[in-house]
mmCIF file of C-alpha atoms in Angstrom:
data_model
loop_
_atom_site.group_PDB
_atom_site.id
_atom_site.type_symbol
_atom_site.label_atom_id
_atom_site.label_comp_id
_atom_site.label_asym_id
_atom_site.label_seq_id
_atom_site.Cartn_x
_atom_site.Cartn_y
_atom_site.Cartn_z
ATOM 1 C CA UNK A 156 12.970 13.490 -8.961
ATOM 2 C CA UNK A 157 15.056 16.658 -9.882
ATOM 3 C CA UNK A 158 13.045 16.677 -13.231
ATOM 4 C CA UNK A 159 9.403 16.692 -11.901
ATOM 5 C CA UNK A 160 7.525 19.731 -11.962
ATOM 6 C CA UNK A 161 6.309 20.332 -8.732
ATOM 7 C CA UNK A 162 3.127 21.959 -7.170
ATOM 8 C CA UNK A 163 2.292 22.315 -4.021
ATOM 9 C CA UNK A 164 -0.688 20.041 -4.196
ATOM 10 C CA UNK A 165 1.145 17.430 -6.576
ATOM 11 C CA UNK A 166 2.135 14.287 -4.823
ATOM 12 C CA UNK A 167 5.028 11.629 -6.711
ATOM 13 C CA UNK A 168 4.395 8.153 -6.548
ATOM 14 C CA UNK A 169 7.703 6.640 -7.044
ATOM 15 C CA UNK A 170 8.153 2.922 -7.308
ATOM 16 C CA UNK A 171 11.521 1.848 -5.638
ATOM 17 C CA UNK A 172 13.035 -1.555 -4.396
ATOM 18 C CA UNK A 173 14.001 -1.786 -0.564
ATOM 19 C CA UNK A 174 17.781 -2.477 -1.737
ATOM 20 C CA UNK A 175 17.870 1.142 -3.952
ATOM 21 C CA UNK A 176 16.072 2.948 -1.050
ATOM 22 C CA UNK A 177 18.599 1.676 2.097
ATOM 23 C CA UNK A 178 21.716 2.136 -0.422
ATOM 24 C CA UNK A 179 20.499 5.626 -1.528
ATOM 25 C CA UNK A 180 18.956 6.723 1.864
ATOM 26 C CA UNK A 181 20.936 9.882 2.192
ATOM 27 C CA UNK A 182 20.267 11.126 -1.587
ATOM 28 C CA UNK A 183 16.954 10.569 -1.259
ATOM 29 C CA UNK A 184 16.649 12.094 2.142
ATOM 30 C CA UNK A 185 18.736 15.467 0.152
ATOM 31 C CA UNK A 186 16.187 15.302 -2.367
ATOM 32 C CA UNK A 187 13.344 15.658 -0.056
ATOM 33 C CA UNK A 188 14.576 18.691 1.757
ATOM 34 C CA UNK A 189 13.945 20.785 -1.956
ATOM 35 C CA UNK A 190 10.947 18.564 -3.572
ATOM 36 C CA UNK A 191 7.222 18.353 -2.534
ATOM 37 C CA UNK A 192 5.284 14.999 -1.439
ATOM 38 C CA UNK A 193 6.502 11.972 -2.282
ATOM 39 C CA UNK A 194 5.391 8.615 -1.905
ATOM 40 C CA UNK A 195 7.393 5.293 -2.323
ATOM 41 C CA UNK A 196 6.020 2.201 -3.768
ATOM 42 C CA UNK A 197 7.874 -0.734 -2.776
ATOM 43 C CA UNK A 198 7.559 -2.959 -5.511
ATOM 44 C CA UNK A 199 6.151 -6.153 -5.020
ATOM 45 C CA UNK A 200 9.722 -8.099 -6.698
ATOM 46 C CA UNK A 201 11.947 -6.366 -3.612
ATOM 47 C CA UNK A 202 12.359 -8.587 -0.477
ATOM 48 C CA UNK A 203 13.814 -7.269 2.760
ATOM 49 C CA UNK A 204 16.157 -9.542 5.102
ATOM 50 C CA UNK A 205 14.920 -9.528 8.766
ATOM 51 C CA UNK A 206 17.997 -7.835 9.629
ATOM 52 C CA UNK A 207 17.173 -4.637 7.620
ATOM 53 C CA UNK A 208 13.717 -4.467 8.637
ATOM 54 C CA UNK A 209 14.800 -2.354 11.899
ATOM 55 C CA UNK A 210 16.654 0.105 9.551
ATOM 56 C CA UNK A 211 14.154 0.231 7.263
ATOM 57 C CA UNK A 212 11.298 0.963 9.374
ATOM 58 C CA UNK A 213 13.044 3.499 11.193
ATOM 59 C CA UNK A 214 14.183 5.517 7.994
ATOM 60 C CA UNK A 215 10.689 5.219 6.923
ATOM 61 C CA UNK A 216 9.364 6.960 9.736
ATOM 62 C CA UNK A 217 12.001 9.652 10.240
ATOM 63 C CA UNK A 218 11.499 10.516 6.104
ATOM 64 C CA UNK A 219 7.787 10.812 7.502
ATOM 65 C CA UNK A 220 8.110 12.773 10.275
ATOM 66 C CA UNK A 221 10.102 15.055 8.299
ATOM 67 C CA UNK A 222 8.818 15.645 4.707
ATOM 68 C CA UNK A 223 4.966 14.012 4.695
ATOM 69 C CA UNK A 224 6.656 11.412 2.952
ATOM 70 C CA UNK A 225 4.452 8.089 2.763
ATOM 71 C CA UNK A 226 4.811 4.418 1.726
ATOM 72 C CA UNK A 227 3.007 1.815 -0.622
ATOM 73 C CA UNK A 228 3.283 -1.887 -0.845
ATOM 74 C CA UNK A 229 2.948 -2.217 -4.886
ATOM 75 C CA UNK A 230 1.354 -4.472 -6.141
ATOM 76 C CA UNK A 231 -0.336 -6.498 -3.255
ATOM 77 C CA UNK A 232 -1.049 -10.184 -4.286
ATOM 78 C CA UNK A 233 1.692 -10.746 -6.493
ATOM 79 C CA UNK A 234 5.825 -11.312 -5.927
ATOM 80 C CA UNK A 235 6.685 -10.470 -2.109
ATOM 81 C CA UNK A 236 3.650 -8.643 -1.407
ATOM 82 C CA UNK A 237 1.595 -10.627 0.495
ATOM 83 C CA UNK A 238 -0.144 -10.671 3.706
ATOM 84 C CA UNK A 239 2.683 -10.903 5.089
ATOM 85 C CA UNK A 240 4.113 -7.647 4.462
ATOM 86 C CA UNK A 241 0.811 -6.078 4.708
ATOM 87 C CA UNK A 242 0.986 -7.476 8.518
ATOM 88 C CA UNK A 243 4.332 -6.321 9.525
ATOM 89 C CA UNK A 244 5.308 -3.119 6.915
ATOM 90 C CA UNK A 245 4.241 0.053 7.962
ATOM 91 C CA UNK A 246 2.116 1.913 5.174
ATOM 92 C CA UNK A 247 -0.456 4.611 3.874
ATOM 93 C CA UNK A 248 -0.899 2.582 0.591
ATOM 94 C CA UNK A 249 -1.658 -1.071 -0.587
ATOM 95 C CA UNK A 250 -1.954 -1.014 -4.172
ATOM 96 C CA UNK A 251 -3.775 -4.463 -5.383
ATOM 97 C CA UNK A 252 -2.327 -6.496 -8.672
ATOM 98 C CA UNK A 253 -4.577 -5.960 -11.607
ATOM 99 C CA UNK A 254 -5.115 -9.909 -11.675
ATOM 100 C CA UNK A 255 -6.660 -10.220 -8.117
ATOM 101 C CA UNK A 256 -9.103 -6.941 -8.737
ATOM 102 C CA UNK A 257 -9.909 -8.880 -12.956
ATOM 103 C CA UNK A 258 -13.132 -9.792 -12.221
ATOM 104 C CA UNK A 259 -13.456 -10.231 -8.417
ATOM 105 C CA UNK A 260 -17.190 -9.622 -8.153
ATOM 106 C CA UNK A 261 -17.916 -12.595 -10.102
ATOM 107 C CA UNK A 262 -15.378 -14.516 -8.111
ATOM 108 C CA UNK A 263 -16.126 -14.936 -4.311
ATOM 109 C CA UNK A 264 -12.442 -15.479 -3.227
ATOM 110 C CA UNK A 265 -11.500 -12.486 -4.590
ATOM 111 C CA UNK A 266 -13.901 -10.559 -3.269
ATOM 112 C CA UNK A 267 -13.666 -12.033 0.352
ATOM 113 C CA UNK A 268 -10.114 -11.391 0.238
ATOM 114 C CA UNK A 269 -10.269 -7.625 -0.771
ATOM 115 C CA UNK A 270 -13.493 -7.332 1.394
ATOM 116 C CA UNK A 271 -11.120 -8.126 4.412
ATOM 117 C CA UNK A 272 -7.771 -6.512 3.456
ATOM 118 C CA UNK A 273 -10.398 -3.311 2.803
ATOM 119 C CA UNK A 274 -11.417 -4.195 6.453
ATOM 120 C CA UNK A 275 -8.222 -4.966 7.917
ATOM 121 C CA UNK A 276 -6.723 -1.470 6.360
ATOM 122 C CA UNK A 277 -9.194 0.405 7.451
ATOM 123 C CA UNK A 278 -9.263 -0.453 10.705
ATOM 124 C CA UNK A 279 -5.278 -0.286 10.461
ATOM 125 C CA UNK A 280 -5.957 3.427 9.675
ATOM 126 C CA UNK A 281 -8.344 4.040 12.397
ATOM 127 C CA UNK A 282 -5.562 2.414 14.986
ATOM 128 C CA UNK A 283 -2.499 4.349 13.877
ATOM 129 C CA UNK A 284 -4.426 8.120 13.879
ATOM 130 C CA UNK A 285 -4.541 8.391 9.574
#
């Protein structure tokens, strides 16, 4: 982050694990304060425990509140990121595994399941004021 060249239009995606971002919370929140727009990826490998989720979720919407920062599930369909987390994380951002998108208008599960999560998000969106 202290190497990017930022603009004011420029927006870093930056793919992070929910560990490095709870251990690091107070560097990152330091680099924020002199950066531009940034938004996490949680990548689809990390898994929270239940009893960070509180923390988590409420250093995710202070870093929000303050810097326009916003949040990603990576990867959606493969590791941890499942509908689960979809259901229960908050997020701007579900980015799909290249495997469930390979072909998924010649496959009808694929395309009923990213016809709905389309839905779902959308309607997600619409609920939360984004």
């Amino acid at each position: 982050m202290n190497h990017f060249s930022w603009r004011e239009s420029t927006r870093l995606f930056l793919n992070i694990s929910y560990g490095t971002f709870l251990k690091h919370y107070d560097e990152i929140e330091k680099w924020l304060t002199n950066s531009g727009k940034i938004t996490f990826e949680f990548l689809e490998t990390s898994y929270v425990e239940e009893n960070q989720r509180f923390d988590l979720y409420a250093k995710m919407a202070a870093l929000t509140r303050q810097f326009d920062t916003q949040f990603a599930i990576d990867d959606y369909g493969s590791g941890y990121a499942d509908i689960a987390r979809v259901l229960r994380q908050p997020t701007d951002f579900v980015k799909t595994d290249a495997q469930l998108i390979k072909d998924f208008k010649q496959h009808q599960g694929k395309k009923l399941v990213l016809t709905n999560l389309h839905r779902f998000l959308e309607k997600k969106s619409k609920e939360n004021g984004s």
